[in-house]
Each structure stands twice: as structure tokens, then as C-alpha cells.
PDB file of C-alpha atoms in Angstrom:
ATOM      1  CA  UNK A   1     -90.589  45.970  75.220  1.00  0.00           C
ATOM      2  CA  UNK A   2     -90.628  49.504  74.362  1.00  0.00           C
ATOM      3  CA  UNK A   3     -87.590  50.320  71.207  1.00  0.00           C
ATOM      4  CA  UNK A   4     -86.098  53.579  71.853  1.00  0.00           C
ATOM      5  CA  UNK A   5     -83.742  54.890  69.157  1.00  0.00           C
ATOM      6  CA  UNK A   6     -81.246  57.532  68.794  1.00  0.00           C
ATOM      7  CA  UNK A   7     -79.833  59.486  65.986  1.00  0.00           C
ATOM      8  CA  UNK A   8     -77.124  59.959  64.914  1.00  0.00           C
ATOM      9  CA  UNK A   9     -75.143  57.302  66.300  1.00  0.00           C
ATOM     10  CA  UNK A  10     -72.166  59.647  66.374  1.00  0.00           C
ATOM     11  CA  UNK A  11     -71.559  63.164  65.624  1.00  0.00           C
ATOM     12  CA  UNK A  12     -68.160  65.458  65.061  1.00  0.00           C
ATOM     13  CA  UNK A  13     -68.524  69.383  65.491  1.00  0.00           C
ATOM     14  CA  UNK A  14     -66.126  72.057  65.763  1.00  0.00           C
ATOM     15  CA  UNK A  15     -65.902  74.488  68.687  1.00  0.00           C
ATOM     16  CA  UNK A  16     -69.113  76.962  68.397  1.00  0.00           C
ATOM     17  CA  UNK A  17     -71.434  75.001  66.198  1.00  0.00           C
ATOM     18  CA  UNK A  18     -74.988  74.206  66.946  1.00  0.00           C
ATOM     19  CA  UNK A  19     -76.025  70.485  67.037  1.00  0.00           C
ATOM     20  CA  UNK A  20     -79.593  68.646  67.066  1.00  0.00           C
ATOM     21  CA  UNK A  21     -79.786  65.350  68.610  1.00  0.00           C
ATOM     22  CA  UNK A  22     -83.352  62.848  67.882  1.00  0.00           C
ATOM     23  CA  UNK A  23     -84.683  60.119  70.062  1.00  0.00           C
ATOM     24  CA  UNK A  24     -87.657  58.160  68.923  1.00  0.00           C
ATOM     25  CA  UNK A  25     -89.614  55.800  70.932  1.00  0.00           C
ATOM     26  CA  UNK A  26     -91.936  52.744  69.713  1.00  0.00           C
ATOM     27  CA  UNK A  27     -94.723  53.107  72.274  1.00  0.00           C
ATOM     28  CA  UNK A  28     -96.286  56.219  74.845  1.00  0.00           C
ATOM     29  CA  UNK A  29     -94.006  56.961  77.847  1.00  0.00           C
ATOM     30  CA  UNK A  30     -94.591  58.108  80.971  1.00  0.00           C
ATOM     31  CA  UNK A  31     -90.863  59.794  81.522  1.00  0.00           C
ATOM     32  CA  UNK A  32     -88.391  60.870  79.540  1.00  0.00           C
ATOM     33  CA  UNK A  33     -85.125  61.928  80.419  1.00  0.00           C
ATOM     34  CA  UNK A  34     -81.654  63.131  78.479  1.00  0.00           C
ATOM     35  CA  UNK A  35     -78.228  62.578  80.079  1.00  0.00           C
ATOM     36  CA  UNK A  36     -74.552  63.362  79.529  1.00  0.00           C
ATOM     37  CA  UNK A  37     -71.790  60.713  79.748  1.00  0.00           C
ATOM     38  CA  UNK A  38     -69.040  62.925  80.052  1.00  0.00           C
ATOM     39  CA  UNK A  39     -65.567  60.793  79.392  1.00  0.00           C
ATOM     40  CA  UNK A  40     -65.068  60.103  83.289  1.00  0.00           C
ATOM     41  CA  UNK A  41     -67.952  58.160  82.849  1.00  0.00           C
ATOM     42  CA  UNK A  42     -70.384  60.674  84.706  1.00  0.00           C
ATOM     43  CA  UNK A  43     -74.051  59.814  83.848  1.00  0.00           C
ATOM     44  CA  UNK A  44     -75.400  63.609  84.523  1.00  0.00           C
ATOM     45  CA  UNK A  45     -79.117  64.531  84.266  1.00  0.00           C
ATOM     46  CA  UNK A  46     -79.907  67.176  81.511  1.00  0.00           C
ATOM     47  CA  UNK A  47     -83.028  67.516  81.248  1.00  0.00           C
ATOM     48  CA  UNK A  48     -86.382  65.379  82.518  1.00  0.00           C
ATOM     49  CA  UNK A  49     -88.629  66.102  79.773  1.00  0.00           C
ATOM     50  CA  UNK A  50     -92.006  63.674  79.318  1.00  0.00           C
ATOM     51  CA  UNK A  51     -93.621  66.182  77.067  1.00  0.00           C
ATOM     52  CA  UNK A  52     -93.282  69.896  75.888  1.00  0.00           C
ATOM     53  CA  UNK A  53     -90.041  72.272  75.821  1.00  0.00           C
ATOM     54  CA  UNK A  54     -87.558  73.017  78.381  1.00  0.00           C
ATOM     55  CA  UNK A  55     -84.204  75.156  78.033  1.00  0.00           C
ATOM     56  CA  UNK A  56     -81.024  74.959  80.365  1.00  0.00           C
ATOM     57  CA  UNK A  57     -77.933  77.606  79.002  1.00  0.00           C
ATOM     58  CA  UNK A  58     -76.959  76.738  75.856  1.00  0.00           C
ATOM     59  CA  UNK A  59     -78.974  73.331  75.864  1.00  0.00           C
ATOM     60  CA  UNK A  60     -82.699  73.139  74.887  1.00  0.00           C
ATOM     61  CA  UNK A  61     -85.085  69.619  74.588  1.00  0.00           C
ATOM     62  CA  UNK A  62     -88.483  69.234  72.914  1.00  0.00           C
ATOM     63  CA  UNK A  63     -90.604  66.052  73.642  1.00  0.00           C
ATOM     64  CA  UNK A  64     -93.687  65.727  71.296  1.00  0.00           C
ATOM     65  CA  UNK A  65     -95.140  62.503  73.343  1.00  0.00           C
ATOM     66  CA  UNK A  66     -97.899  62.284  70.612  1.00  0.00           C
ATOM     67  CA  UNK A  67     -95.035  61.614  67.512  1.00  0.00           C
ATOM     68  CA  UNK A  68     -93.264  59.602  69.849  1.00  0.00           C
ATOM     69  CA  UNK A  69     -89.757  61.653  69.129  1.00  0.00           C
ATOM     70  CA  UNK A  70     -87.263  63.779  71.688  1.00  0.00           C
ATOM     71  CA  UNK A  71     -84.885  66.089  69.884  1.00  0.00           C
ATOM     72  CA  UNK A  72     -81.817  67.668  72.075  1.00  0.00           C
ATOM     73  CA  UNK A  73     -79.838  70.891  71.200  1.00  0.00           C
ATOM     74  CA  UNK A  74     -76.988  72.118  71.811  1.00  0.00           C
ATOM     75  CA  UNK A  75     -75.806  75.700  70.708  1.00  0.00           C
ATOM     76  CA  UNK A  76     -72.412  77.056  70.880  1.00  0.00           C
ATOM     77  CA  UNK A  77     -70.981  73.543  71.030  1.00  0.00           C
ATOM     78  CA  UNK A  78     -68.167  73.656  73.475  1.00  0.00           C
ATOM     79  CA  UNK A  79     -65.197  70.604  74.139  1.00  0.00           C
ATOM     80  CA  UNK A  80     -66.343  70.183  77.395  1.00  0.00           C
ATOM     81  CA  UNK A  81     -70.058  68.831  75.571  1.00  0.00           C
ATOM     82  CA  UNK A  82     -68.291  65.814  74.482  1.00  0.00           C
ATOM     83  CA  UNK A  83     -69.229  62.663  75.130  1.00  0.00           C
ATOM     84  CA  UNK A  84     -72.072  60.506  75.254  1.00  0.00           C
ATOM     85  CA  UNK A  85     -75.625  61.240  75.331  1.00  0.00           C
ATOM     86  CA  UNK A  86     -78.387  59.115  76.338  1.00  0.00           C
ATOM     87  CA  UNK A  87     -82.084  59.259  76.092  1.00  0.00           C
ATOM     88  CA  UNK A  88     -83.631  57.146  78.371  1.00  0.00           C
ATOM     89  CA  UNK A  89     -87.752  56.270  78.524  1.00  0.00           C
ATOM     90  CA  UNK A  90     -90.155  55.148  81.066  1.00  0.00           C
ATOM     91  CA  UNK A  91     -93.048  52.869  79.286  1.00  0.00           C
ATOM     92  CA  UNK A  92     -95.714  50.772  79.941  1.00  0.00           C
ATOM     93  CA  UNK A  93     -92.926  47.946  80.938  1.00  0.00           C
ATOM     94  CA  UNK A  94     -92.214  50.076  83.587  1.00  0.00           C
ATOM     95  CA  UNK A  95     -88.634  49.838  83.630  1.00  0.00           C
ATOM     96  CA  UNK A  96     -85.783  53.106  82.367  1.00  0.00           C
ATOM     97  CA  UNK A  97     -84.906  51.691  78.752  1.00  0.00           C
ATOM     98  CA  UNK A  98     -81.967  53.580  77.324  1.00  0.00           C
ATOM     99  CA  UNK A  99     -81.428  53.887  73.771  1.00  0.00           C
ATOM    100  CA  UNK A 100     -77.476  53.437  72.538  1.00  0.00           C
ATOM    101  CA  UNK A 101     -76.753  56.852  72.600  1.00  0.00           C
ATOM    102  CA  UNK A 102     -75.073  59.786  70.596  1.00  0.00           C
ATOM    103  CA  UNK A 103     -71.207  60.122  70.718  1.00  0.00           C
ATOM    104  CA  UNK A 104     -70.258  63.670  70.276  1.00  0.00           C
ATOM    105  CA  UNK A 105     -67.002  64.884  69.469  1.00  0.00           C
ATOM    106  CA  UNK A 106     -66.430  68.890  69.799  1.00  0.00           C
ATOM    107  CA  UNK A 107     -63.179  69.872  68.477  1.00  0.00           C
ATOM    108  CA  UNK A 108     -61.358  73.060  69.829  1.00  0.00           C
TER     109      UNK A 108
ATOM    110  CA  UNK B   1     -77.479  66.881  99.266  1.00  0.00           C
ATOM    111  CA  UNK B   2     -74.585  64.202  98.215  1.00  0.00           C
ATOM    112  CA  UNK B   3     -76.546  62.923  95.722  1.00  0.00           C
ATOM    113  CA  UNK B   4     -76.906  58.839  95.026  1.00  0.00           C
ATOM    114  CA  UNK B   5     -72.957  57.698  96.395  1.00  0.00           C
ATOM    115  CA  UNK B   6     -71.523  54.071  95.200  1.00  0.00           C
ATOM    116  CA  UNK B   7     -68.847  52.431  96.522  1.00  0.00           C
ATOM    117  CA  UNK B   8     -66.113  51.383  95.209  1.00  0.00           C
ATOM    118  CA  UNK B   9     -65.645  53.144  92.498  1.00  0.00           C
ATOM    119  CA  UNK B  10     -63.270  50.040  90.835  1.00  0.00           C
ATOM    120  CA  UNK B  11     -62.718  47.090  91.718  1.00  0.00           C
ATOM    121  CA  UNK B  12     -60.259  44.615  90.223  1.00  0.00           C
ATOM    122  CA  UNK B  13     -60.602  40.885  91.689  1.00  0.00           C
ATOM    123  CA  UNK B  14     -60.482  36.941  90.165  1.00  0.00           C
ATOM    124  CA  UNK B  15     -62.955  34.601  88.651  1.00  0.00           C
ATOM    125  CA  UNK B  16     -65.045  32.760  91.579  1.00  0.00           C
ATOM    126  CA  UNK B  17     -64.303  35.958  94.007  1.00  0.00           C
ATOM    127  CA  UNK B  18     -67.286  37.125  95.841  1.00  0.00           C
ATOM    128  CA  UNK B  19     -67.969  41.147  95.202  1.00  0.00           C
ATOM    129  CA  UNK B  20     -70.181  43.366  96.794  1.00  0.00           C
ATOM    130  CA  UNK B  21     -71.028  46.562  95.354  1.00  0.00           C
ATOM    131  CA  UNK B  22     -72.760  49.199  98.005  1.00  0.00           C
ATOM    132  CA  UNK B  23     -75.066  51.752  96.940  1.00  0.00           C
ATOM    133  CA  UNK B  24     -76.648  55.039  99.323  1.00  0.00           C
ATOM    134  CA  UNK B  25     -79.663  56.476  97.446  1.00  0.00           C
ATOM    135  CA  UNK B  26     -80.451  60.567  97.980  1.00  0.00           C
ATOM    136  CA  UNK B  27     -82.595  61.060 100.909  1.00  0.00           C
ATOM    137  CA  UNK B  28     -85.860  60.929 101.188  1.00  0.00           C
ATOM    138  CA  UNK B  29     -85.988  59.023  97.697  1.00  0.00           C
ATOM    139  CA  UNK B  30     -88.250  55.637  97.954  1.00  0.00           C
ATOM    140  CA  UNK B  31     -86.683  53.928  94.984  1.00  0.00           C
ATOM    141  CA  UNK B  32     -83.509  52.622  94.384  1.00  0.00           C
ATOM    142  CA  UNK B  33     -82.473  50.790  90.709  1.00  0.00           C
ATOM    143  CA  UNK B  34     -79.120  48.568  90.161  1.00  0.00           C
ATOM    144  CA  UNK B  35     -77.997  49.146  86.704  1.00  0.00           C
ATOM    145  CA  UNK B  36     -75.013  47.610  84.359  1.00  0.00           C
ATOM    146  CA  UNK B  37     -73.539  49.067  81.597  1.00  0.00           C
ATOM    147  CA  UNK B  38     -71.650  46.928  78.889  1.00  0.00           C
ATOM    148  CA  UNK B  39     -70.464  47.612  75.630  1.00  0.00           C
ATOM    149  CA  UNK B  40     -72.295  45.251  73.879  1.00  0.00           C
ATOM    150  CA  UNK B  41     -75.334  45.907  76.034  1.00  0.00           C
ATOM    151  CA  UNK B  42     -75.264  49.096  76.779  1.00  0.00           C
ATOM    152  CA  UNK B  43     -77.449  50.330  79.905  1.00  0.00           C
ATOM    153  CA  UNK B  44     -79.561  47.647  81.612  1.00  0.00           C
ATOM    154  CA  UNK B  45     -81.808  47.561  84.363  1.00  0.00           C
ATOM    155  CA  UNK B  46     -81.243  44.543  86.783  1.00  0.00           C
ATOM    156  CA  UNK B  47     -83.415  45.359  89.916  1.00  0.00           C
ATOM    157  CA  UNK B  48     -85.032  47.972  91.234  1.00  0.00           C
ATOM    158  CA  UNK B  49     -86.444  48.670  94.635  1.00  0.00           C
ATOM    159  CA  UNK B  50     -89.295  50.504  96.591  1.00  0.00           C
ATOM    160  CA  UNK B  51     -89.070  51.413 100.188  1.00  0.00           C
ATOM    161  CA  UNK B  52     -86.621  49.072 100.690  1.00  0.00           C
ATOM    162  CA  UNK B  53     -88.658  45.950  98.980  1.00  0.00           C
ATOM    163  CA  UNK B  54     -87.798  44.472  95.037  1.00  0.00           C
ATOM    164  CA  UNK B  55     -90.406  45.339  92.961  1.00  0.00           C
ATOM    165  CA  UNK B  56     -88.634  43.917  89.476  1.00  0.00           C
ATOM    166  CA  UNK B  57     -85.899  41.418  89.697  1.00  0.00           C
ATOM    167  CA  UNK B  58     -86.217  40.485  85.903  1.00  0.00           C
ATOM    168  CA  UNK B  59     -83.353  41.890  84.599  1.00  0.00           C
ATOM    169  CA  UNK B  60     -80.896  39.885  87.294  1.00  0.00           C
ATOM    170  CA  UNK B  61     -78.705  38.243  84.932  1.00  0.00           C
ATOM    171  CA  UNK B  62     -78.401  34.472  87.167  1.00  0.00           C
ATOM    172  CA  UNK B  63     -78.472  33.229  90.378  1.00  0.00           C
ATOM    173  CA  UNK B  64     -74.710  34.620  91.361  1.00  0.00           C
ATOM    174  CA  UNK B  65     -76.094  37.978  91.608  1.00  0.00           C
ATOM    175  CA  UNK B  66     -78.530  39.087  94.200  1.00  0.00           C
ATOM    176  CA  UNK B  67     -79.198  42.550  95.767  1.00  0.00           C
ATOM    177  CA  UNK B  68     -80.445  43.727  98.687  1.00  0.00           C
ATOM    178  CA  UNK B  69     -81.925  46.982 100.315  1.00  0.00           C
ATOM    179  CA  UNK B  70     -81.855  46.300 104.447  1.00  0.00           C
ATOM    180  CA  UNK B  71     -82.928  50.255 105.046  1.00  0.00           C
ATOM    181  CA  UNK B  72     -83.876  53.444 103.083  1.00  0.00           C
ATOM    182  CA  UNK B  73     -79.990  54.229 103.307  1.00  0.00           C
ATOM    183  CA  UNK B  74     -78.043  51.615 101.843  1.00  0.00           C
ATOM    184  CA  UNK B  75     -78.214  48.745  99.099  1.00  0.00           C
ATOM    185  CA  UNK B  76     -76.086  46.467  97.845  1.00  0.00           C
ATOM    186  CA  UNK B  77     -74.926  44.493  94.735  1.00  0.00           C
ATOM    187  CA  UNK B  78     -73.795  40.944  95.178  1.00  0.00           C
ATOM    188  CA  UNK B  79     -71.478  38.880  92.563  1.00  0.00           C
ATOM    189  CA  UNK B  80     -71.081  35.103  94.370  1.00  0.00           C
ATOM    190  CA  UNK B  81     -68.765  33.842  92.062  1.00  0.00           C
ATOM    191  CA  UNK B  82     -67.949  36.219  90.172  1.00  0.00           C
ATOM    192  CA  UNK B  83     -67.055  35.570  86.238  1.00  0.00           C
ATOM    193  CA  UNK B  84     -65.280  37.319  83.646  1.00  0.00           C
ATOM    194  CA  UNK B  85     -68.305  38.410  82.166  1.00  0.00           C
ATOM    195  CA  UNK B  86     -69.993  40.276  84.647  1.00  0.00           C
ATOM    196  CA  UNK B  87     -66.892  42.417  83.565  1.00  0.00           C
ATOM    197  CA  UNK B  88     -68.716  45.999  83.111  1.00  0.00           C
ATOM    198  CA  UNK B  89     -69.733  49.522  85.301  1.00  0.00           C
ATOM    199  CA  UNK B  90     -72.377  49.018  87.899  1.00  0.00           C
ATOM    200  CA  UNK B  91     -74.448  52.153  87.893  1.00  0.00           C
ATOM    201  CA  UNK B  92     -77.187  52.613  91.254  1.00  0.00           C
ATOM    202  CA  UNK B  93     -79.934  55.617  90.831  1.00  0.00           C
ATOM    203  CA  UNK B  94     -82.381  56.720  92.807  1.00  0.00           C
ATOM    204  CA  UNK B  95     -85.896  58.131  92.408  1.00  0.00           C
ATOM    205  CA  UNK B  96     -88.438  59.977  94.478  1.00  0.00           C
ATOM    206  CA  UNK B  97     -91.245  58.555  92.640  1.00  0.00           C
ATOM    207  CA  UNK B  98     -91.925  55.585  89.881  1.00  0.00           C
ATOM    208  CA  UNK B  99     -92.088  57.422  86.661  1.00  0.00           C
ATOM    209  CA  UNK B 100     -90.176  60.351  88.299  1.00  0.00           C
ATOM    210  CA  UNK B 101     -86.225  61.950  87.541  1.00  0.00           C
ATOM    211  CA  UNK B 102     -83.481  58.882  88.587  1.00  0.00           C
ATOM    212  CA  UNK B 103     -80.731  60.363  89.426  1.00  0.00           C
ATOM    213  CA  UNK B 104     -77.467  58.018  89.325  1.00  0.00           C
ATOM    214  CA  UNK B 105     -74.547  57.620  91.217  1.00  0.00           C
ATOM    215  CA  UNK B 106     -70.830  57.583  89.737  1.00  0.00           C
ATOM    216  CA  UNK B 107     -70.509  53.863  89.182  1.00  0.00           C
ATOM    217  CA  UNK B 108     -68.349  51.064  90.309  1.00  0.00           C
ATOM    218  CA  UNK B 109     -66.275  50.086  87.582  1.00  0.00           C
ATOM    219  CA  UNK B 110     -65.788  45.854  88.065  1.00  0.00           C
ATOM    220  CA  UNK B 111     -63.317  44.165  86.631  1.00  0.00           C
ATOM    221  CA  UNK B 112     -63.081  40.641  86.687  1.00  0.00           C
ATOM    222  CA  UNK B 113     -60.013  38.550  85.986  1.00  0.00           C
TER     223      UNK B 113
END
């Protein structure tokens, strides 16, 4: 099945630094999508992203389908970005296949 | 909208229990996927469903756990017996297309002693 890995496997910041988060994938994908874990175990939707560039606040996500890579960032880092984030792809096997994720720790 | 509601959100009970998990996917979305997370496996797919028929059972991890989707509206998650190893948070998500944005609920946290 389709290998979908994430880098780095964890990450510490203090409060207003900017962060950039990489997801590569082993085959094409027909979906790609970034989520938050936040500590109450909340998986929330950032940003559905198969291809191109999309901005949300302080949070921005570039898919470039052709290298088979997803890079997240996050500006201003805040406490409240802490936690886990996912990338998550939709491939040929037709299935959601997460990768292990990004632990982020913002410190105040 | 409510978005994708699970219910419960924990539940504590002992080896060879029965457990159902219950699942209501956002309206008007035609597919409805049963995921566990672990920490040694991390997120999984275990079944998903389209208008209210499994598509992709594959990921079921035995016979003691079936799922099923009697209306758009409601799904659920069955454990029969349960074992200390199906120990982990059972997410459900919902789509309104294949490929499209899933869109998960909070999770029902099982513990099993």
C-alpha cells in the first residue's frame, strides 16, 4: 500500500516562532488532507489540500502532487498549536492512510 | 450542522463483554468510515461504508468485530467478546464523496479490562 511519511517526528518551538511541517507520499493520491490532534484528542480538519496552495490565519499548506510531498506551516506559533498533526492520503488503495504524525510542543 | 457525533465517548468494561460503539455521520454525507487509533498502530481504517452498504471490510481486525449501517443516520461498532487488546480510541468520519474531505467525530475512547 501507499507509504506516507512525516517529518519531523517531533518538534519543540517557543511562543511566536514559525514552523514547517513535510509529508511525503510513495505513490499519486487522489486526496490529501492535514489535521490537528489537539491534547483532548480532537482530530480537527486543517486543510484538504490534493494539490496546489491554500492559507487559513496563521496556517498555510502546499501540495506538489507531482514530487509526491505536502509541507504545513505554521507562523506565529501559539500554545494552543500543540499537539499532533497528521497528514493523511487517499491512493490508489482507496482507503485514508495516515502517516505517524508530527508532535509539536509550543512553549509560552 | 453537529458534525459526525459518536457515542460514548469512554467506555470502561471486562474481557468477553460485548461493546457497541454508535456512530451519526453529518447529513447528507453518503459515506461513513470506522477507524482505530493505537499507539503502536497509529490510525487505521477498519470499514467503511456507502449509502448505508460496506464497501471495504479489510481492515476488520477478526470475527469479534462487525459493524453495521441500518440507515443514512446511524452506524455502529460491535466488539463480541471483547479483549484487552482492542484497548484503543474508536474514531467514525464521514464523507460526502469517495476521495472527498472526512470529517471525524470525537471518538470513543474503549478500554478494556
Amino acid at each position: 500500500g501507499i507509504q506516507v511519511e512525516q517529518s519531523p517526528p517531533d518538534l519543540i518551538l517557543q511562543e511566536g516562532a514559525n514552523s514547517t511541517l513535510r509529508c511525503n507520499f510513495s505513490d499519486s493520491v487522489n486526496n490529501l488532507q492535514w489535521f490537528h490532534q489537539n491534547p483532548w484528542g480532537q482530530l480537527i480538519n486543517l486543510f484538504y489540500i490534493p494539490s496546489g496552495t491554500k492559507q487559513n490565519g496563521r496556517l498555510s499548506a502546499t501540495t506538489v502532487a507531482t514530487e509526491r510531498y505536502s509541507l504545513l506551516y505554521i507562523s506565529s506559533s501559539q500554545t494552543t498549536d500543540s499537539g499532533v498533526y497528521f497528514c493523511a492520503v487517499w491512493g490508489s488503495n482507496y482507503k485514508l492512510t495516515f502517516g505517524k504524525g508530527t508532535l509539536l510542543t509550543v512553549n509560552p | 450542522d453537529a458534525g459526525v457525533i459518536q457515542s460514548p465517548r469512554h467506555e470502561v468494561t471486562e474481557m468477553g463483554q460485548e461493546v457497541t460503539l454508535r456512530c451519526k455521520p453529518i447529513s447528507g454525507h453518503d459515506y461513513l468510515f470506522w477507524y482505530r487509533q493505537t499507539m503502536m498502530r497509529g490510525l487505521e481504517l477498519l470499514i467503511y461504508f456507502n449509502n448505508n452498504v460496506p464497501i471495504d471490510d479489510s481492515g476488520m481486525p477478526e470475527d469479534r468485530f462487525s459493524a453495521k449501517m441500518p440507515n443514512a443516520s446511524f452506524s455502529t461498532l460491535k466488539i463480541q467478546p471483547s479483549e484487552p487488546r482492542d484497548s484503543a480510541v474508536y474514531f467514525c468520519a464521514s464523507s460526502s464523496r469517495l476521495a472527498g474531505e472526512q470529517f471525524f467525530g470525537p471518538g470513543t475512547r474503549l478500554t478494556v479490562l
